[in-house]
PDB file of C-alpha atoms and ligand atoms in Angstrom:
ATOM      1  CA  LYS A   1     -54.632-186.992  42.510  1.00 98.00           C
ATOM      2  CA  LYS A   2     -56.307-189.402  45.062  1.00 98.00           C
ATOM      3  CA  VAL A   3     -60.150-189.070  44.955  1.00 99.00           C
ATOM      4  CA  GLY A   4     -62.619-190.269  47.501  1.00 99.00           C
ATOM      5  CA  VAL A   5     -66.234-190.446  46.385  1.00 99.00           C
ATOM      6  CA  LEU A   6     -69.147-190.382  49.112  1.00 98.00           C
ATOM      7  CA  ILE A   7     -72.346-192.053  48.005  1.00 98.00           C
ATOM      8  CA  SER A   8     -75.598-192.853  49.528  1.00 98.00           C
ATOM      9  CA  GLY A   9     -77.487-194.949  46.807  1.00 98.00           C
ATOM     10  CA  SER A  10     -77.456-195.938  43.070  1.00 97.00           C
ATOM     11  CA  GLY A  11     -73.974-194.287  42.334  1.00 98.00           C
ATOM     12  CA  THR A  12     -74.521-193.656  38.703  1.00 98.00           C
ATOM     13  CA  ASN A  13     -72.588-190.359  38.870  1.00 98.00           C
ATOM     14  CA  LEU A  14     -70.169-192.652  40.711  1.00 98.00           C
ATOM     15  CA  GLN A  15     -70.199-194.691  37.750  1.00 98.00           C
ATOM     16  CA  ALA A  16     -69.606-191.896  35.497  1.00 98.00           C
ATOM     17  CA  LEU A  17     -66.566-190.604  37.278  1.00 98.00           C
ATOM     18  CA  ILE A  18     -65.053-194.341  37.409  1.00 98.00           C
ATOM     19  CA  ASP A  19     -65.534-194.610  33.624  1.00 98.00           C
ATOM     20  CA  HIS A  20     -63.784-191.287  32.841  1.00 98.00           C
ATOM     21  CA  THR A  21     -61.000-191.691  35.156  1.00 98.00           C
ATOM     22  CA  GLN A  22     -60.314-195.476  34.612  1.00 98.00           C
ATOM     23  CA  ASN A  23     -60.396-195.111  30.735  1.00 98.00           C
ATOM     24  CA  LYS A  24     -56.325-194.661  29.988  1.00 97.00           C
ATOM     25  CA  SER A  25     -57.004-192.633  26.722  1.00 97.00           C
ATOM     26  CA  HIS A  26     -58.414-189.850  28.785  1.00 96.00           C
ATOM     27  CA  ASN A  27     -54.906-189.558  30.659  1.00 97.00           C
ATOM     28  CA  SER A  28     -56.977-188.315  33.731  1.00 98.00           C
ATOM     29  CA  ALA A  29     -55.454-186.709  36.634  1.00 98.00           C
ATOM     30  CA  ALA A  30     -57.581-188.464  39.187  1.00 98.00           C
ATOM     31  CA  GLU A  31     -57.713-191.706  40.628  1.00 98.00           C
ATOM     32  CA  ILE A  32     -60.570-192.744  42.485  1.00 98.00           C
ATOM     33  CA  THR A  33     -59.221-194.907  45.485  1.00 98.00           C
ATOM     34  CA  LEU A  34     -61.843-195.069  48.033  1.00 98.00           C
ATOM     35  CA  VAL A  35     -65.660-194.908  47.962  1.00 99.00           C
ATOM     36  CA  VAL A  36     -67.467-194.386  51.343  1.00 98.00           C
ATOM     37  CA  SER A  37     -71.169-194.836  51.589  1.00 98.00           C
ATOM     38  CA  ASN A  38     -73.372-193.759  54.684  1.00 98.00           C
ATOM     39  CA  LYS A  39     -75.662-196.677  53.661  1.00 98.00           C
ATOM     40  CA  ALA A  40     -75.041-200.266  53.200  1.00 98.00           C
ATOM     41  CA  ASP A  41     -76.129-202.505  50.563  1.00 98.00           C
ATOM     42  CA  VAL A  42     -76.399-199.864  47.768  1.00 98.00           C
ATOM     43  CA  ALA A  43     -75.742-200.068  44.152  1.00 98.00           C
ATOM     44  CA  GLY A  44     -72.947-197.875  44.364  1.00 98.00           C
ATOM     45  CA  LEU A  45     -71.004-200.128  46.709  1.00 98.00           C
ATOM     46  CA  THR A  46     -71.221-202.802  43.668  1.00 98.00           C
ATOM     47  CA  ARG A  47     -70.061-200.687  41.136  1.00 98.00           C
ATOM     48  CA  ALA A  48     -67.089-199.396  42.924  1.00 98.00           C
ATOM     49  CA  GLN A  49     -66.228-203.237  43.901  1.00 98.00           C
ATOM     50  CA  ARG A  50     -66.528-204.213  40.478  1.00 98.00           C
ATOM     51  CA  ALA A  51     -64.162-201.511  39.176  1.00 98.00           C
ATOM     52  CA  GLY A  52     -61.513-202.645  41.829  1.00 98.00           C
ATOM     53  CA  ILE A  53     -62.160-199.502  44.087  1.00 98.00           C
ATOM     54  CA  LYS A  54     -62.106-199.829  48.001  1.00 98.00           C
ATOM     55  CA  THR A  55     -65.389-199.351  49.517  1.00 98.00           C
ATOM     56  CA  LEU A  56     -66.223-198.293  53.080  1.00 98.00           C
ATOM     57  CA  VAL A  57     -69.550-198.167  54.663  1.00 98.00           C
ATOM     58  CA  ILE A  58     -69.725-195.596  57.714  1.00 98.00           C
ATOM     59  CA  LYS A  59     -73.470-195.519  59.015  1.00 98.00           C
ATOM     60  CA  HIS A  60     -74.352-192.159  60.309  1.00 97.00           C
ATOM     61  CA  GLU A  61     -77.128-193.791  62.851  1.00 97.00           C
ATOM     62  CA  GLU A  62     -73.947-195.355  64.616  1.00 98.00           C
ATOM     63  CA  TYR A  63     -72.777-192.141  65.801  1.00 98.00           C
ATOM     64  CA  LYS A  64     -73.867-190.129  68.593  1.00 97.00           C
ATOM     65  CA  SER A  65     -73.775-186.858  66.596  1.00 97.00           C
ATOM     66  CA  ARG A  66     -73.021-185.323  63.246  1.00 97.00           C
ATOM     67  CA  LYS A  67     -69.590-184.230  64.422  1.00 97.00           C
ATOM     68  CA  ASP A  68     -68.618-187.775  65.133  1.00 98.00           C
ATOM     69  CA  PHE A  69     -69.823-189.252  62.118  1.00 98.00           C
ATOM     70  CA  ASP A  70     -68.010-186.640  59.985  1.00 98.00           C
ATOM     71  CA  ALA A  71     -64.815-187.401  61.984  1.00 98.00           C
ATOM     72  CA  ALA A  72     -65.127-190.700  61.116  1.00 98.00           C
ATOM     73  CA  VAL A  73     -65.416-190.021  57.393  1.00 98.00           C
ATOM     74  CA  HIS A  74     -62.490-187.701  57.787  1.00 98.00           C
ATOM     75  CA  GLU A  75     -60.336-189.870  59.312  1.00 98.00           C
ATOM     76  CA  GLN A  76     -60.672-192.513  56.771  1.00 98.00           C
ATOM     77  CA  LEU A  77     -59.998-189.981  53.939  1.00 98.00           C
ATOM     78  CA  VAL A  78     -57.005-188.969  55.401  1.00 98.00           C
ATOM     79  CA  LEU A  79     -55.867-192.334  56.349  1.00 98.00           C
ATOM     80  CA  HIS A  80     -56.285-193.216  52.497  1.00 98.00           C
ATOM     81  CA  GLY A  81     -54.344-190.193  51.354  1.00 98.00           C
ATOM     82  CA  ILE A  82     -57.382-188.551  49.421  1.00 98.00           C
ATOM     83  CA  ASP A  83     -56.513-185.288  47.870  1.00 98.00           C
ATOM     84  CA  ILE A  84     -60.060-184.482  46.498  1.00 99.00           C
ATOM     85  CA  VAL A  85     -63.558-185.566  47.667  1.00 99.00           C
ATOM     86  CA  CYS A  86     -66.749-185.842  45.421  1.00 99.00           C
ATOM     87  CA  LEU A  87     -69.933-186.129  46.761  1.00 98.00           C
ATOM     88  CA  ALA A  88     -71.999-188.092  44.356  1.00 98.00           C
ATOM     89  CA  GLY A  89     -75.723-188.576  45.732  1.00 97.00           C
ATOM     90  CA  PHE A  90     -74.660-188.155  49.253  1.00 98.00           C
ATOM     91  CA  MET A  91     -77.430-187.402  51.253  1.00 96.00           C
ATOM     92  CA  ARG A  92     -76.113-186.148  54.536  1.00 97.00           C
ATOM     93  CA  ILE A  93     -75.504-182.675  55.557  1.00 97.00           C
ATOM     94  CA  LEU A  94     -71.611-182.028  56.606  1.00 98.00           C
ATOM     95  CA  THR A  95     -70.803-179.972  59.388  1.00 98.00           C
ATOM     96  CA  GLY A  96     -68.840-176.935  58.714  1.00 98.00           C
ATOM     97  CA  GLU A  97     -66.000-178.297  60.807  1.00 98.00           C
ATOM     98  CA  PHE A  98     -65.536-180.909  58.100  1.00 98.00           C
ATOM     99  CA  VAL A  99     -66.320-178.613  55.218  1.00 98.00           C
ATOM    100  CA  ASP A 100     -63.523-176.281  56.541  1.00 98.00           C
ATOM    101  CA  LYS A 101     -60.989-179.361  56.269  1.00 98.00           C
ATOM    102  CA  TRP A 102     -62.004-179.941  52.538  1.00 98.00           C
ATOM    103  CA  THR A 103     -62.249-176.301  51.347  1.00 98.00           C
ATOM    104  CA  GLY A 104     -61.322-176.017  47.657  1.00 98.00           C
ATOM    105  CA  ARG A 105     -60.877-179.764  47.550  1.00 98.00           C
ATOM    106  CA  MET A 106     -64.624-181.135  47.618  1.00 98.00           C
ATOM    107  CA  LEU A 107     -67.146-181.087  45.057  1.00 98.00           C
ATOM    108  CA  ASN A 108     -70.824-181.772  44.861  1.00 98.00           C
ATOM    109  CA  ILE A 109     -73.171-182.295  41.874  1.00 98.00           C
ATOM    110  CA  HIS A 110     -76.726-180.932  42.436  1.00 98.00           C
ATOM    111  CA  PRO A 111     -79.736-181.723  40.023  1.00 98.00           C
ATOM    112  CA  SER A 112     -80.941-178.121  39.241  1.00 98.00           C
ATOM    113  CA  LEU A 113     -79.230-174.802  37.747  1.00 98.00           C
ATOM    114  CA  LEU A 114     -78.106-173.287  41.192  1.00 98.00           C
ATOM    115  CA  PRO A 115     -78.770-170.888  42.664  1.00 98.00           C
ATOM    116  CA  SER A 116     -82.459-172.045  41.723  1.00 98.00           C
ATOM    117  CA  PHE A 117     -84.256-174.963  43.907  1.00 98.00           C
ATOM    118  CA  LYS A 118     -81.401-175.894  46.344  1.00 98.00           C
ATOM    119  CA  GLY A 119     -82.188-178.846  49.133  1.00 96.00           C
ATOM    120  CA  ALA A 120     -83.082-182.274  48.453  1.00 95.00           C
ATOM    121  CA  HIS A 121     -85.943-181.988  46.110  1.00 97.00           C
ATOM    122  CA  ALA A 122     -84.723-179.850  43.337  1.00 98.00           C
ATOM    123  CA  GLN A 123     -86.484-181.745  40.363  1.00 98.00           C
ATOM    124  CA  LYS A 124     -89.892-181.326  42.242  1.00 98.00           C
ATOM    125  CA  LEU A 125     -89.412-177.946  43.019  1.00 98.00           C
ATOM    126  CA  ALA A 126     -88.389-177.324  39.343  1.00 98.00           C
ATOM    127  CA  ILE A 127     -91.566-178.934  38.028  1.00 98.00           C
ATOM    128  CA  GLU A 128     -93.792-177.102  40.560  1.00 97.00           C
ATOM    129  CA  ALA A 129     -92.005-173.507  39.709  1.00 98.00           C
ATOM    130  CA  GLY A 130     -93.162-174.155  35.961  1.00 98.00           C
ATOM    131  CA  VAL A 131     -89.411-173.692  34.720  1.00 98.00           C
ATOM    132  CA  ARG A 132     -88.838-174.618  30.939  1.00 98.00           C
ATOM    133  CA  ILE A 133     -85.205-175.408  31.346  1.00 98.00           C
ATOM    134  CA  SER A 134     -83.523-177.127  34.302  1.00 98.00           C
ATOM    135  CA  GLY A 135     -80.108-178.879  34.538  1.00 98.00           C
ATOM    136  CA  CYS A 136     -77.393-179.732  36.927  1.00 98.00           C
ATOM    137  CA  SER A 137     -74.772-178.020  38.736  1.00 98.00           C
ATOM    138  CA  ILE A 138     -71.228-178.963  40.067  1.00 98.00           C
ATOM    139  CA  HIS A 139     -69.890-176.958  42.881  1.00 98.00           C
ATOM    140  CA  PHE A 140     -67.372-176.443  45.645  1.00 98.00           C
ATOM    141  CA  VAL A 141     -68.893-177.598  48.817  1.00 98.00           C
ATOM    142  CA  SER A 142     -69.462-174.725  51.231  1.00 98.00           C
ATOM    143  CA  GLU A 143     -70.891-174.952  54.665  1.00 97.00           C
ATOM    144  CA  GLU A 144     -74.071-173.415  53.178  1.00 97.00           C
ATOM    145  CA  VAL A 145     -75.886-176.174  51.638  1.00 98.00           C
ATOM    146  CA  ASP A 146     -75.792-176.107  47.862  1.00 98.00           C
ATOM    147  CA  GLY A 147     -74.219-172.477  47.955  1.00 97.00           C
ATOM    148  CA  GLY A 148     -70.551-172.985  47.182  1.00 97.00           C
ATOM    149  CA  ALA A 149     -68.998-171.658  43.962  1.00 98.00           C
ATOM    150  CA  LEU A 150     -69.930-172.869  40.728  1.00 98.00           C
ATOM    151  CA  ILE A 151     -67.694-174.706  38.510  1.00 98.00           C
ATOM    152  CA  ALA A 152     -69.888-176.374  35.651  1.00 98.00           C
ATOM    153  CA  GLN A 153     -73.459-176.419  34.617  1.00 98.00           C
ATOM    154  CA  GLU A 154     -75.528-178.367  31.810  1.00 98.00           C
ATOM    155  CA  SER A 155     -79.126-177.574  30.879  1.00 98.00           C
ATOM    156  CA  VAL A 156     -81.887-179.856  29.603  1.00 98.00           C
ATOM    157  CA  PRO A 157     -85.467-178.849  28.645  1.00 98.00           C
ATOM    158  CA  VAL A 158     -88.433-179.305  30.840  1.00 98.00           C
ATOM    159  CA  TYR A 159     -91.540-180.992  29.057  1.00 97.00           C
ATOM    160  CA  PRO A 160     -95.035-180.775  30.196  1.00 94.00           C
ATOM    161  CA  GLY A 161     -96.234-183.762  31.989  1.00 95.00           C
ATOM    162  CA  ASP A 162     -92.816-184.303  33.388  1.00 98.00           C
ATOM    163  CA  THR A 163     -92.507-186.168  36.487  1.00 98.00           C
ATOM    164  CA  GLU A 164     -89.984-185.934  39.284  1.00 98.00           C
ATOM    165  CA  ALA A 165     -88.542-189.366  37.904  1.00 98.00           C
ATOM    166  CA  THR A 166     -88.503-188.347  34.126  1.00 98.00           C
ATOM    167  CA  LEU A 167     -86.854-184.719  34.691  1.00 98.00           C
ATOM    168  CA  ALA A 168     -84.336-186.791  37.122  1.00 98.00           C
ATOM    169  CA  GLU A 169     -83.402-189.259  34.477  1.00 98.00           C
ATOM    170  CA  ARG A 170     -83.110-186.252  31.895  1.00 98.00           C
ATOM    171  CA  ILE A 171     -80.841-184.105  34.139  1.00 98.00           C
ATOM    172  CA  LYS A 172     -78.757-187.474  35.097  1.00 98.00           C
ATOM    173  CA  THR A 173     -77.705-187.575  31.178  1.00 98.00           C
ATOM    174  CA  VAL A 174     -75.953-184.362  31.307  1.00 98.00           C
ATOM    175  CA  GLU A 175     -74.673-184.962  35.146  1.00 98.00           C
ATOM    176  CA  HIS A 176     -72.837-187.694  34.055  1.00 98.00           C
ATOM    177  CA  ILE A 177     -71.027-185.720  31.154  1.00 98.00           C
ATOM    178  CA  ALA A 178     -70.407-182.687  33.568  1.00 98.00           C
ATOM    179  CA  TYR A 179     -69.330-184.170  36.855  1.00 98.00           C
ATOM    180  CA  PRO A 180     -66.099-185.836  35.055  1.00 98.00           C
ATOM    181  CA  LYS A 181     -65.265-182.429  33.216  1.00 98.00           C
ATOM    182  CA  ALA A 182     -65.477-180.626  36.520  1.00 98.00           C
ATOM    183  CA  LEU A 183     -63.376-183.212  38.586  1.00 98.00           C
ATOM    184  CA  GLU A 184     -60.825-183.268  35.757  1.00 98.00           C
ATOM    185  CA  LEU A 185     -60.640-179.153  36.027  1.00 98.00           C
ATOM    186  CA  LEU A 186     -59.682-179.464  39.651  1.00 98.00           C
ATOM    187  CA  ALA A 187     -57.506-182.471  39.479  1.00 98.00           C
ATOM    188  CA  SER A 188     -55.343-180.977  36.834  1.00 98.00           C
ATOM    189  CA  GLU A 189     -55.168-177.763  38.630  1.00 97.00           C
ATOM    190  CA  ARG A 190     -56.846-175.731  35.647  1.00 98.00           C
ATOM    191  CA  ILE A 191     -59.261-174.257  38.574  1.00 98.00           C
ATOM    192  CA  GLN A 192     -59.038-173.694  42.204  1.00 98.00           C
ATOM    193  CA  LEU A 193     -61.397-171.923  44.834  1.00 98.00           C
ATOM    194  CA  GLY A 194     -59.907-168.412  45.651  1.00 96.00           C
ATOM    195  CA  THR A 195     -59.637-167.049  49.048  1.00 94.00           C
ATOM    196  CA  ASP A 196     -62.626-164.840  48.315  1.00 94.00           C
ATOM    197  CA  GLY A 197     -64.714-168.153  47.785  1.00 94.00           C
ATOM    198  CA  LYS A 198     -64.854-167.475  43.856  1.00 96.00           C
ATOM    199  CA  ILE A 199     -63.380-169.687  41.107  1.00 97.00           C
ATOM    200  CA  VAL A 200     -59.941-169.162  40.084  1.00 97.00           C
ATOM    201  CA  TRP A 201     -59.134-170.248  36.630  1.00 96.00           C
ATOM    202  CA  ASN A 202     -55.298-171.105  36.263  1.00 93.00           C
ATOM    203  CA  TRP A 203     -54.930-170.315  32.343  1.00 75.00           C
TER     204      TRP A 203
HETATM  205  N1  DQB B 301     -72.319-178.253  54.266  1.00 71.44           N
HETATM  206  C1  DQB B 301     -72.635-179.218  53.125  1.00 71.44           C
HETATM  207  N2  DQB B 301     -73.042-180.310  53.172  1.00 71.44           N
HETATM  208  C2  DQB B 301     -73.516-180.778  52.189  1.00 71.44           C
HETATM  209  C3  DQB B 301     -74.010-182.226  51.943  1.00 71.44           C
HETATM  210  C4  DQB B 301     -74.564-182.764  50.973  1.00 71.44           C
HETATM  211  C5  DQB B 301     -74.719-182.140  49.973  1.00 71.44           C
HETATM  212  C6  DQB B 301     -75.290-182.552  48.866  1.00 71.44           C
HETATM  213  N3  DQB B 301     -76.686-182.033  48.575  1.00 71.44           N
HETATM  214  C7  DQB B 301     -77.583-182.499  49.673  1.00 71.44           C
HETATM  215  C8  DQB B 301     -78.495-181.167  49.799  1.00 71.44           C
HETATM  216  C9  DQB B 301     -79.354-181.520  51.007  1.00 71.44           C
HETATM  217  C10 DQB B 301     -79.820-182.311  51.483  1.00 71.44           C
HETATM  218  C11 DQB B 301     -80.588-182.559  52.467  1.00 71.44           C
HETATM  219  O1  DQB B 301     -81.194-181.564  53.057  1.00 71.44           O
HETATM  220  N4  DQB B 301     -80.864-183.673  52.993  1.00 71.44           N
HETATM  221  C12 DQB B 301     -81.922-183.992  54.000  1.00 71.44           C
HETATM  222  C13 DQB B 301     -81.250-184.046  55.451  1.00 71.44           C
HETATM  223  C14 DQB B 301     -80.333-185.285  55.661  1.00 71.44           C
HETATM  224  C15 DQB B 301     -79.571-184.977  56.967  1.00 71.44           C
HETATM  225  O2  DQB B 301     -79.834-184.620  57.893  1.00 71.44           O
HETATM  226  O3  DQB B 301     -78.256-184.680  56.915  1.00 71.44           O
HETATM  227  C16 DQB B 301     -78.668-183.306  51.558  1.00 71.44           C
HETATM  228  C17 DQB B 301     -77.495-183.386  50.577  1.00 71.44           C
HETATM  229  C18 DQB B 301     -74.316-180.700  49.914  1.00 71.44           C
HETATM  230  C19 DQB B 301     -73.825-180.086  51.094  1.00 71.44           C
HETATM  231  C20 DQB B 301     -73.370-178.815  50.909  1.00 71.44           C
HETATM  232  O4  DQB B 301     -73.259-178.116  49.984  1.00 71.44           O
HETATM  233  N5  DQB B 301     -72.637-178.115  52.179  1.00 71.44           N
HETATM  234  N1  GRF B 302     -76.620-185.589  44.200  1.00 71.44           N
HETATM  235  C1  GRF B 302     -77.765-185.998  43.275  1.00 71.44           C
HETATM  236  O1  GRF B 302     -78.298-187.093  43.445  1.00 71.44           O
HETATM  237  C2  GRF B 302     -78.237-187.824  42.663  1.00 71.44           C
HETATM  238  C3  GRF B 302     -77.599-189.160  42.700  1.00 71.44           C
HETATM  239  O2  GRF B 302     -77.748-189.743  41.730  1.00 71.44           O
HETATM  240  P1  GRF B 302     -76.572-191.222  41.640  1.00 71.44           P
HETATM  241  O3  GRF B 302     -75.489-190.648  41.390  1.00 71.44           O
HETATM  242  O4  GRF B 302     -76.618-191.792  43.072  1.00 71.44           O
HETATM  243  O5  GRF B 302     -77.339-192.103  40.796  1.00 71.44           O
HETATM  244  C4  GRF B 302     -78.208-187.027  41.132  1.00 71.44           C
HETATM  245  O6  GRF B 302     -79.430-186.782  40.519  1.00 71.44           O
HETATM  246  C5  GRF B 302     -77.544-185.715  41.610  1.00 71.44           C
HETATM  247  O7  GRF B 302     -77.586-184.697  40.836  1.00 71.44           O
END
């Protein structure tokens, strides 16, 4: 399966997906053939280029509307024959029109144990809530932000004195394990999104 990864920043999750899919011994069913960033000069673009993966920068501020930006991204994904989209630190909300075209074929990784702590500041919300366990969630992308069907989760402890940064760093260590596994499940068709919006396991 050809995979397109959408990023906005450092790309450590992108790097984990690259390391997994480009490792011949993994016999991965996924091949990352395109990386799209909505921001220029981010570390994720360099990571892709070092791995020999084509990169595109599509700046959202250059489009009149969210709809036009999404259409430009969709056009490139189709042009490159992408089968599966992975959001990896992509920080733009996607319109329902775009999401509908990728239903069951688009994943996201979120730095909390959903449905807790949805939104752009998950680690901060977890610390403020005083939870003792947090983690990451990989889910199908639905129109409702961070509301799509859950595919995989990994947990980490939250320590007293943790800051957003120390917790984010600890969560990332398990993100880099969980995301490649989730992508492999979808790319090898061991899971799919059912018509009722629930996960179907094809075993
Ligand atoms: N429709 C849909 N689209 C998404 C886009 C990105 C992410 C990644 N997680 C994200 C979760 C929240 C945000 C957010 O609130 N950003 C500040 C507003 C930025 C903007 O104006 O766009 C971004 C990404 C998940 C989703 C999703 O679950 N559903
Ligand atoms: N989607 C969230 O945004 C961050 C992206 O980090 P990176 O993959 O760009 O390093 C990660 O914490 C991920 O959970």
